[in-house]
mmCIF file of C-alpha atoms and ligand atoms in Angstrom:
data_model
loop_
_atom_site.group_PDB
_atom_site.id
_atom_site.type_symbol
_atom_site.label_atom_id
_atom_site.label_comp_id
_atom_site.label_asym_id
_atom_site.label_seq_id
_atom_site.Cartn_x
_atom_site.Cartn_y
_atom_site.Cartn_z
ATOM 1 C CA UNK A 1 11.349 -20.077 -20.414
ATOM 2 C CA UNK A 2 14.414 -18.761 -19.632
ATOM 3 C CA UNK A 3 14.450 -15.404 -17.509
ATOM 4 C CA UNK A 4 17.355 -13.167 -17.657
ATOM 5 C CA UNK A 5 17.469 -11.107 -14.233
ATOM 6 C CA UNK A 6 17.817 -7.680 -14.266
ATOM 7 C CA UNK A 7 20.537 -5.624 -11.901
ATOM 8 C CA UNK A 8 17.720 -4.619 -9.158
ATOM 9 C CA UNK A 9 16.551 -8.344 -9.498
ATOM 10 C CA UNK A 10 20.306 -9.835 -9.124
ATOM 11 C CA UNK A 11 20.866 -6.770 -6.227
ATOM 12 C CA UNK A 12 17.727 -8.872 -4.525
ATOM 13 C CA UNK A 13 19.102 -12.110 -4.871
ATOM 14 C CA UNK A 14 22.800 -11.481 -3.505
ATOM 15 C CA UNK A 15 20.362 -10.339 -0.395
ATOM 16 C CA UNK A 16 18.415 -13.338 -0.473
ATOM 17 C CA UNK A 17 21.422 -15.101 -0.902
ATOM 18 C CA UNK A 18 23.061 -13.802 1.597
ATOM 19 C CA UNK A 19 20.815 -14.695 4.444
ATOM 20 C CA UNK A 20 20.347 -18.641 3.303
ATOM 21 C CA UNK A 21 24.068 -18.568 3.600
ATOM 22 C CA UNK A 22 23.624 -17.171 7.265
ATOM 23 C CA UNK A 23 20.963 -19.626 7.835
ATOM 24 C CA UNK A 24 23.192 -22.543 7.043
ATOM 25 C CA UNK A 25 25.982 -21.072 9.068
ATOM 26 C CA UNK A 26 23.173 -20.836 12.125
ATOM 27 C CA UNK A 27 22.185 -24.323 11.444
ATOM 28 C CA UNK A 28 25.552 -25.789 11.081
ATOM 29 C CA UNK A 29 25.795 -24.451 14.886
ATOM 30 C CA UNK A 30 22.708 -25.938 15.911
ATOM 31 C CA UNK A 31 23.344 -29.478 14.716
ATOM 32 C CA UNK A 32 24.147 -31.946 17.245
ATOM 33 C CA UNK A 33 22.732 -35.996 18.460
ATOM 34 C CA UNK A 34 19.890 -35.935 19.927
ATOM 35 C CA UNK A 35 18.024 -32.618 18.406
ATOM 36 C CA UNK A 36 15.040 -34.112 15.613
ATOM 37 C CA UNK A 37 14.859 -32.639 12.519
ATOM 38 C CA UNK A 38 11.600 -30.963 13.250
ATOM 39 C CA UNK A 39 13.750 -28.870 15.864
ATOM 40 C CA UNK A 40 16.106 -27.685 12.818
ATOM 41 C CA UNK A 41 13.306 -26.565 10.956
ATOM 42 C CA UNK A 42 12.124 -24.580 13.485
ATOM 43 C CA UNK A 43 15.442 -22.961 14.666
ATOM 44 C CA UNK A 44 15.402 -22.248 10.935
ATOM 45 C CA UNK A 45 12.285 -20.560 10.311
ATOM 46 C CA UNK A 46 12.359 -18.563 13.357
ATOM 47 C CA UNK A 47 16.029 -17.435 11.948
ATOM 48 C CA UNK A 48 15.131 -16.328 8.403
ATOM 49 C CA UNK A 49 12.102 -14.602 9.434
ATOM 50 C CA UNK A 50 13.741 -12.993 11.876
ATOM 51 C CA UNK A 51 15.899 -11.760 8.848
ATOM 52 C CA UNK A 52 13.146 -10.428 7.611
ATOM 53 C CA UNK A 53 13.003 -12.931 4.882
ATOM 54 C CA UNK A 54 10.420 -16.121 3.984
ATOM 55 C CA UNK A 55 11.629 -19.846 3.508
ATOM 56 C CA UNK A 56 10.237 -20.382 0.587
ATOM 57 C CA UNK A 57 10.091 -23.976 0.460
ATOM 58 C CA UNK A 58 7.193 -24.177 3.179
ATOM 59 C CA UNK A 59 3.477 -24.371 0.917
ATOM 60 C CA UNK A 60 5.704 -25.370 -2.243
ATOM 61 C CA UNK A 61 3.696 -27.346 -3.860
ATOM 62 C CA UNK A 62 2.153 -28.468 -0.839
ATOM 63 C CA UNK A 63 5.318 -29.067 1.083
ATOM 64 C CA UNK A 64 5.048 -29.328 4.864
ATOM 65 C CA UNK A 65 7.892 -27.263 6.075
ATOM 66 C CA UNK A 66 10.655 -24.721 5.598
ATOM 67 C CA UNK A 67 13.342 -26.662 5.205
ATOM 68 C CA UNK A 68 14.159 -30.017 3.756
ATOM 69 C CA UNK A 69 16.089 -32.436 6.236
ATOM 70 C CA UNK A 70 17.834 -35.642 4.793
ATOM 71 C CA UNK A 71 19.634 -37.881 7.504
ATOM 72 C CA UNK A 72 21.681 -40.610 5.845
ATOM 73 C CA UNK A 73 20.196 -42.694 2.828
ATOM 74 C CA UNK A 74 17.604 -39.901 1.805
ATOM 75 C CA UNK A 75 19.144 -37.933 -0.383
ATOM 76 C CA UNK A 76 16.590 -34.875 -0.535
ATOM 77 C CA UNK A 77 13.142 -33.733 0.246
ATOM 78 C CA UNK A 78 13.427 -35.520 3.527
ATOM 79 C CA UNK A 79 10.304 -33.729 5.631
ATOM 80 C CA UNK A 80 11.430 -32.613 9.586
ATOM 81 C CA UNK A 81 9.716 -34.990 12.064
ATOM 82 C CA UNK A 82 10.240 -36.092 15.306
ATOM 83 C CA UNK A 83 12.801 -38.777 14.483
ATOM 84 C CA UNK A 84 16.326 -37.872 16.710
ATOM 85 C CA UNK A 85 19.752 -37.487 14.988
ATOM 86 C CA UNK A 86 22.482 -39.922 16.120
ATOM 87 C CA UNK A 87 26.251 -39.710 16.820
ATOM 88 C CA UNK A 88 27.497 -40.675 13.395
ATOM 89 C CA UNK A 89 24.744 -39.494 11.014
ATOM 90 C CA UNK A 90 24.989 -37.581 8.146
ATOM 91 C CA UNK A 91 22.260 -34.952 7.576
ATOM 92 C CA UNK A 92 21.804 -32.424 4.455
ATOM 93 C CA UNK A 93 19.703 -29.660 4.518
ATOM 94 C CA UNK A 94 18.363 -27.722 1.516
ATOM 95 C CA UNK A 95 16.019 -24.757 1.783
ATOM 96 C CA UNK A 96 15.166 -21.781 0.187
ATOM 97 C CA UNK A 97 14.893 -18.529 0.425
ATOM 98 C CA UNK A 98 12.084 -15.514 -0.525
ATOM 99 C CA UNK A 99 14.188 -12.152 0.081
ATOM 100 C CA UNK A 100 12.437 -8.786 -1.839
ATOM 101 C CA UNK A 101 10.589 -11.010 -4.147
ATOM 102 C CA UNK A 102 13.522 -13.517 -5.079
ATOM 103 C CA UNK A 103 14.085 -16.725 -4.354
ATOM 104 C CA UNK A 104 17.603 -18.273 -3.655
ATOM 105 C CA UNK A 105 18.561 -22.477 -3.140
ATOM 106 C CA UNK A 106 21.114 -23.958 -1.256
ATOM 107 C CA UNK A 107 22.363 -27.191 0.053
ATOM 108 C CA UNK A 108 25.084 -28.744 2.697
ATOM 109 C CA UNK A 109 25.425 -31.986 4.354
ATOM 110 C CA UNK A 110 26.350 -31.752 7.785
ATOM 111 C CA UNK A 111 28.132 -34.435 10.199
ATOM 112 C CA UNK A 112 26.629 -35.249 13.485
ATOM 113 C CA UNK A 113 29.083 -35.868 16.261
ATOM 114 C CA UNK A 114 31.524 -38.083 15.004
ATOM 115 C CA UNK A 115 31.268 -39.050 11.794
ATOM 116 C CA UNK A 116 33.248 -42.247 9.238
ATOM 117 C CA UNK A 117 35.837 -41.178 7.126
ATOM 118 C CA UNK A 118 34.453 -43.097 4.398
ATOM 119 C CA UNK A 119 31.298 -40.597 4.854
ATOM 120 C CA UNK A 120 33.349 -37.163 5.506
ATOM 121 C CA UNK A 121 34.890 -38.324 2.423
ATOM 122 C CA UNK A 122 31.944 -38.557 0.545
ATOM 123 C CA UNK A 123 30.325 -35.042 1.788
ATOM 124 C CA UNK A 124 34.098 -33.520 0.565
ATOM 125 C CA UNK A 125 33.509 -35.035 -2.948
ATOM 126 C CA UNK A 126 30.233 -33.942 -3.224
ATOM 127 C CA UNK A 127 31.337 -30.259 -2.166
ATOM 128 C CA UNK A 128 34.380 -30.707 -4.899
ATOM 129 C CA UNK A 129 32.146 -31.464 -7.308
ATOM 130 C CA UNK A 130 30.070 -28.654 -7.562
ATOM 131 C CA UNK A 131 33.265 -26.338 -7.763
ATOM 132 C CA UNK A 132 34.527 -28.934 -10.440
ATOM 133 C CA UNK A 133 31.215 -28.437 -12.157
ATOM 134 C CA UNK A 134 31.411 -24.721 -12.233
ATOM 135 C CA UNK A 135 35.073 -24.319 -12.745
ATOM 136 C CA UNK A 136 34.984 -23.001 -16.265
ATOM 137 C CA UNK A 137 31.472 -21.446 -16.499
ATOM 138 C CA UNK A 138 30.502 -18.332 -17.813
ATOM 139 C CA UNK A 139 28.271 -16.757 -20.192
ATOM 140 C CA UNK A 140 27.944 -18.512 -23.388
ATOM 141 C CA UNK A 141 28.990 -21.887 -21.615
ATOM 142 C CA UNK A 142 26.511 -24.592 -21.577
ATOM 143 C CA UNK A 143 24.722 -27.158 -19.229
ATOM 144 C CA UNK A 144 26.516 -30.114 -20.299
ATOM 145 C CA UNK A 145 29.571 -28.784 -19.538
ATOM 146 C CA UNK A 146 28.422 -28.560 -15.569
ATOM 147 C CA UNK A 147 27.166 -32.006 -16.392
ATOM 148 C CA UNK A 148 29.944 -33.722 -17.748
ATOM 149 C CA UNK A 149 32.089 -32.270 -14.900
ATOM 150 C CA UNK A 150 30.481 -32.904 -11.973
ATOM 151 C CA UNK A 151 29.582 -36.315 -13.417
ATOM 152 C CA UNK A 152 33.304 -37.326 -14.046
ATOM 153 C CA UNK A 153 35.121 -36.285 -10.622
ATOM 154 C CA UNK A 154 32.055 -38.247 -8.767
ATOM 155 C CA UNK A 155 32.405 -41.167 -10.928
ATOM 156 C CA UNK A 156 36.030 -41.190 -10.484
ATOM 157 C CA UNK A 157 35.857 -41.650 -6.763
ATOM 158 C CA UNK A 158 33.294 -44.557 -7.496
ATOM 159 C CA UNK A 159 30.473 -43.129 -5.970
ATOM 160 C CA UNK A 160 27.172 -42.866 -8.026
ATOM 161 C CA UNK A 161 25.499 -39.477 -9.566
ATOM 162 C CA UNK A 162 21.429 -39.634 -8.943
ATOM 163 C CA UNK A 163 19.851 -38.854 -12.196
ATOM 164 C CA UNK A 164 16.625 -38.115 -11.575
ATOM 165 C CA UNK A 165 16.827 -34.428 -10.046
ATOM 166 C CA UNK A 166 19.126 -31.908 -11.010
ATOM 167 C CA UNK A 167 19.616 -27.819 -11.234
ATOM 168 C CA UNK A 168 17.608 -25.654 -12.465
ATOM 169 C CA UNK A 169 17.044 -21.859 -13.250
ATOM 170 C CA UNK A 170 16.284 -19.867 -9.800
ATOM 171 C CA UNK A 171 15.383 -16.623 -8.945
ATOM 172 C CA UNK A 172 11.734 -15.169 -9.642
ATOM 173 C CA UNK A 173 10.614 -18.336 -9.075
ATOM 174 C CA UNK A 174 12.265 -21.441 -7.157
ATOM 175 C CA UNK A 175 12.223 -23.624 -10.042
ATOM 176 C CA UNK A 176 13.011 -22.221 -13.318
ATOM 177 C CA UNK A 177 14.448 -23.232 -16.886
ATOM 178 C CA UNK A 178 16.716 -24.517 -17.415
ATOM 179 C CA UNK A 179 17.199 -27.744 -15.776
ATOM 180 C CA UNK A 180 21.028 -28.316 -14.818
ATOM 181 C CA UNK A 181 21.521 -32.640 -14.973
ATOM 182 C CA UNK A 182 24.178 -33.132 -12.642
ATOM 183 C CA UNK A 183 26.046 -35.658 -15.407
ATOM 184 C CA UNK A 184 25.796 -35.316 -19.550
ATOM 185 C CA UNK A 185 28.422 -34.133 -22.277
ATOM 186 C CA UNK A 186 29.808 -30.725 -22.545
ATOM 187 C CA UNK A 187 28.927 -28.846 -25.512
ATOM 188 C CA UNK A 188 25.712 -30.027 -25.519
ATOM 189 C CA UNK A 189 22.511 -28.817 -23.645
ATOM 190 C CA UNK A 190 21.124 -25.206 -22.803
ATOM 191 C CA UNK A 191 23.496 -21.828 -23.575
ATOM 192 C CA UNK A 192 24.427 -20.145 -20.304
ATOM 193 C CA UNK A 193 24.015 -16.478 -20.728
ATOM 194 C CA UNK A 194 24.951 -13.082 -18.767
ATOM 195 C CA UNK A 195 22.440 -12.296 -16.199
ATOM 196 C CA UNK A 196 21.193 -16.132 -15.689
ATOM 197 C CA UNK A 197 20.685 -16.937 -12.042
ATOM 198 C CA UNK A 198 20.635 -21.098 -11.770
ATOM 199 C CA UNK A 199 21.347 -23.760 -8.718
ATOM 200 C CA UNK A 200 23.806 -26.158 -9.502
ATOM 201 C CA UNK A 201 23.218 -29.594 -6.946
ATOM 202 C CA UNK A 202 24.969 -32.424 -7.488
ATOM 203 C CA UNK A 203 23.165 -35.382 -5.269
ATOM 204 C CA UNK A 204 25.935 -37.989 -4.586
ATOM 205 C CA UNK A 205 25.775 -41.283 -3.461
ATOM 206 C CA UNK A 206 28.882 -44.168 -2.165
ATOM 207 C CA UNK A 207 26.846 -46.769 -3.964
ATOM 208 C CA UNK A 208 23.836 -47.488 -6.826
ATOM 209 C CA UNK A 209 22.778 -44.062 -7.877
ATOM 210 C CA UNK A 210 19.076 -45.239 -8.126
ATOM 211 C CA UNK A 211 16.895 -43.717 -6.018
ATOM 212 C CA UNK A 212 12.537 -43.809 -4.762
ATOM 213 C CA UNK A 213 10.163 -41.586 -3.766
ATOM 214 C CA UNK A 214 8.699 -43.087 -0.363
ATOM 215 C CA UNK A 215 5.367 -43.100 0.432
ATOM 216 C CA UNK A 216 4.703 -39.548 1.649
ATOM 217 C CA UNK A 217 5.538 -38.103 -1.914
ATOM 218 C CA UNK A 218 8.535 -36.119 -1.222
ATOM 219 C CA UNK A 219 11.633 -38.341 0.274
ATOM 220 C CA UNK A 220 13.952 -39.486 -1.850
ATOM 221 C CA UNK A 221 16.219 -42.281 -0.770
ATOM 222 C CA UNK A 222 18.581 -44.218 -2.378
ATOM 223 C CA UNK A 223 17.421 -47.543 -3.709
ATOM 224 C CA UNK A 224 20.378 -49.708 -1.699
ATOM 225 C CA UNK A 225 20.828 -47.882 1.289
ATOM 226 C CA UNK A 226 23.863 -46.303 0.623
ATOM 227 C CA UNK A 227 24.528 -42.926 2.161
ATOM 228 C CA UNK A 228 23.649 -39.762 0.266
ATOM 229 C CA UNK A 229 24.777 -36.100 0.142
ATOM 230 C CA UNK A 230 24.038 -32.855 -1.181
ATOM 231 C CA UNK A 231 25.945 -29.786 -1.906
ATOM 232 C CA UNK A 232 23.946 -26.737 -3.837
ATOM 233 C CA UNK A 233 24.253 -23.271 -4.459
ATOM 234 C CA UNK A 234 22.499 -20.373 -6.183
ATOM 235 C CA UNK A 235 24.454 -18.500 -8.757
ATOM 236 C CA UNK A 236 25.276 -15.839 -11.130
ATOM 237 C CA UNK A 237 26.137 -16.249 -14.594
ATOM 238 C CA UNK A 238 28.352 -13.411 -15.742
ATOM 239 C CA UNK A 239 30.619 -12.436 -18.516
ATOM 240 C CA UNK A 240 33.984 -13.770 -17.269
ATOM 241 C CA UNK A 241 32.838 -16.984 -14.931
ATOM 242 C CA UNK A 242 30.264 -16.857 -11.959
ATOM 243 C CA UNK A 243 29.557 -14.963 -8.822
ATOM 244 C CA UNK A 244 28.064 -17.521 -6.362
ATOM 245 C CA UNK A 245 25.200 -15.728 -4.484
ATOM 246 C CA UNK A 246 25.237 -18.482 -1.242
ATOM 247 C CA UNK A 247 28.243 -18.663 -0.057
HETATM 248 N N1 LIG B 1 16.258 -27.148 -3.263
HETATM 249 C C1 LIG B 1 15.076 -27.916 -3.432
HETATM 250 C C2 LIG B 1 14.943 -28.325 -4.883
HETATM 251 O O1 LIG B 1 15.498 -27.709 -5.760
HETATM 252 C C3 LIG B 1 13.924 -27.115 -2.929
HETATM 253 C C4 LIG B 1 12.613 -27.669 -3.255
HETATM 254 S S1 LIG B 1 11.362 -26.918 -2.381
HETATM 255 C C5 LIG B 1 10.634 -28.166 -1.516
HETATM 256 O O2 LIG B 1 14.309 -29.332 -5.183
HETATM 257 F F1 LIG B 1 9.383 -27.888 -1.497
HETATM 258 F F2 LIG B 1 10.840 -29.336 -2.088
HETATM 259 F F3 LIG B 1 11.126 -28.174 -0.362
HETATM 260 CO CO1 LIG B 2 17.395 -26.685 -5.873
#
């Protein structure tokens, strides 16, 4: 079911919003070879509590932490351990957060230390294509149109669009309806409507867009190897276009 957020609701979620977006700015900071992703997920808790806020990810479901760290080849739900991030890594984070009883979502990938071109290029797609998939949104819009865009400008660099997770609705609860398929045919899917609050994701990869679920029930990693990345935000539908609530 789809729920339609009220103003006090959206009012909430431009808050909640607003301090993921500081959290990633923190943790952009923090990055660097030789911190483990367990570290992160610390500096990160300790930050959005701090804000007075929850990260909402930790308990979802059962999952282990507050953020989700995904170095390289994983493409999300990579769990913080003790493993060390290199010179030359790539490393998305995704996390959520629980701000006067709403829940925002947003992604980045982040270089560590110096980085390929052929990978900085790939994190600059990804980010392009979740402005290309927004571009023309607004209420009475509909999800295939965010498919079909994002799908086509990833595609046209040659990289591969993962199928298997996608958008969704966001707000009371971290997953709503409707799902938001990062590929598809515009004109087709779910109406967009005023007042819809929804994370748009696209999960990119520079070669087979297949991807597993490793053994601990949460990582996904590309099926080849091939590096990954992530770019996701929470936002607003509204009458003329969108009002992005994470940035
Ligand atoms: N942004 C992630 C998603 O939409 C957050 C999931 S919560 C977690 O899948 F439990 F998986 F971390
Ligand atoms: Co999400």
């Amino acid at each position: 079911m789809v729920i339609v957020k009220n103003e006090k609701q959206i009012q909430a979620m431009r808050e909640s919003g607003r301090i993921l977006r500081d959290t990633l700015l923190k943790i952009e900071e923090f990055i660097k070879a030789g911190i483990t992703t367990k570290d992160i997920d610390k500096f990160a808790h300790r930050y959005i509590v701090s804000r007075g806020a929850k990260p909402s990810c930790l308990g979802y479901m059962g999952y282990p932490a507050s953020i989700c760290t995904s170095v390289n080849e994983v493409v999300v739900h990579g769990i913080p351990d003790d493993t060390k991030l290199q010179n030359g890594d790539i490393i998305s984070v995704d996390l959520c957060v629980l701000y006067k009883g709403m829940h925002t979502d947003a992604a980045r990938t982040f270089c560590v230390g110096e980085v390929s071109e052929d990978k900085k290029k790939l994190i600059e797609v990804t980010k392009q294509s979740f402005f290309e998939g927004i571009k023309h949104i607004k209420a009475g819009s509909r999800v295939g149109d965010i498919g079909e865009a994002v799908q086509k400008y990833a595609e046209s660099f040659g990289y591969g669009v993962v199928r298997e997770l996608q958008g969704h609705g966001v707000g009371c609860q971290i997953h709503e309806d409707p799902g938001i398929p990062n590929f598809g045919k515009k004109g087709t899917g779910e109406f967009l409507k005023e007042g819809m609050t929804i994370a748009v994701e696209p999960m990119i990869t520079m070669g087979s867009p297949e991807v597993f679920v490793a053994e601990d029930g949460w990582t996904v990693a590309t099926d080849d190897g091939s590096m990954a990345a992530h770019y996701e935000n929470t936002l607003l539908i509204t009458k003329d276009g969108v009002e992005i609530l994470t940035l």
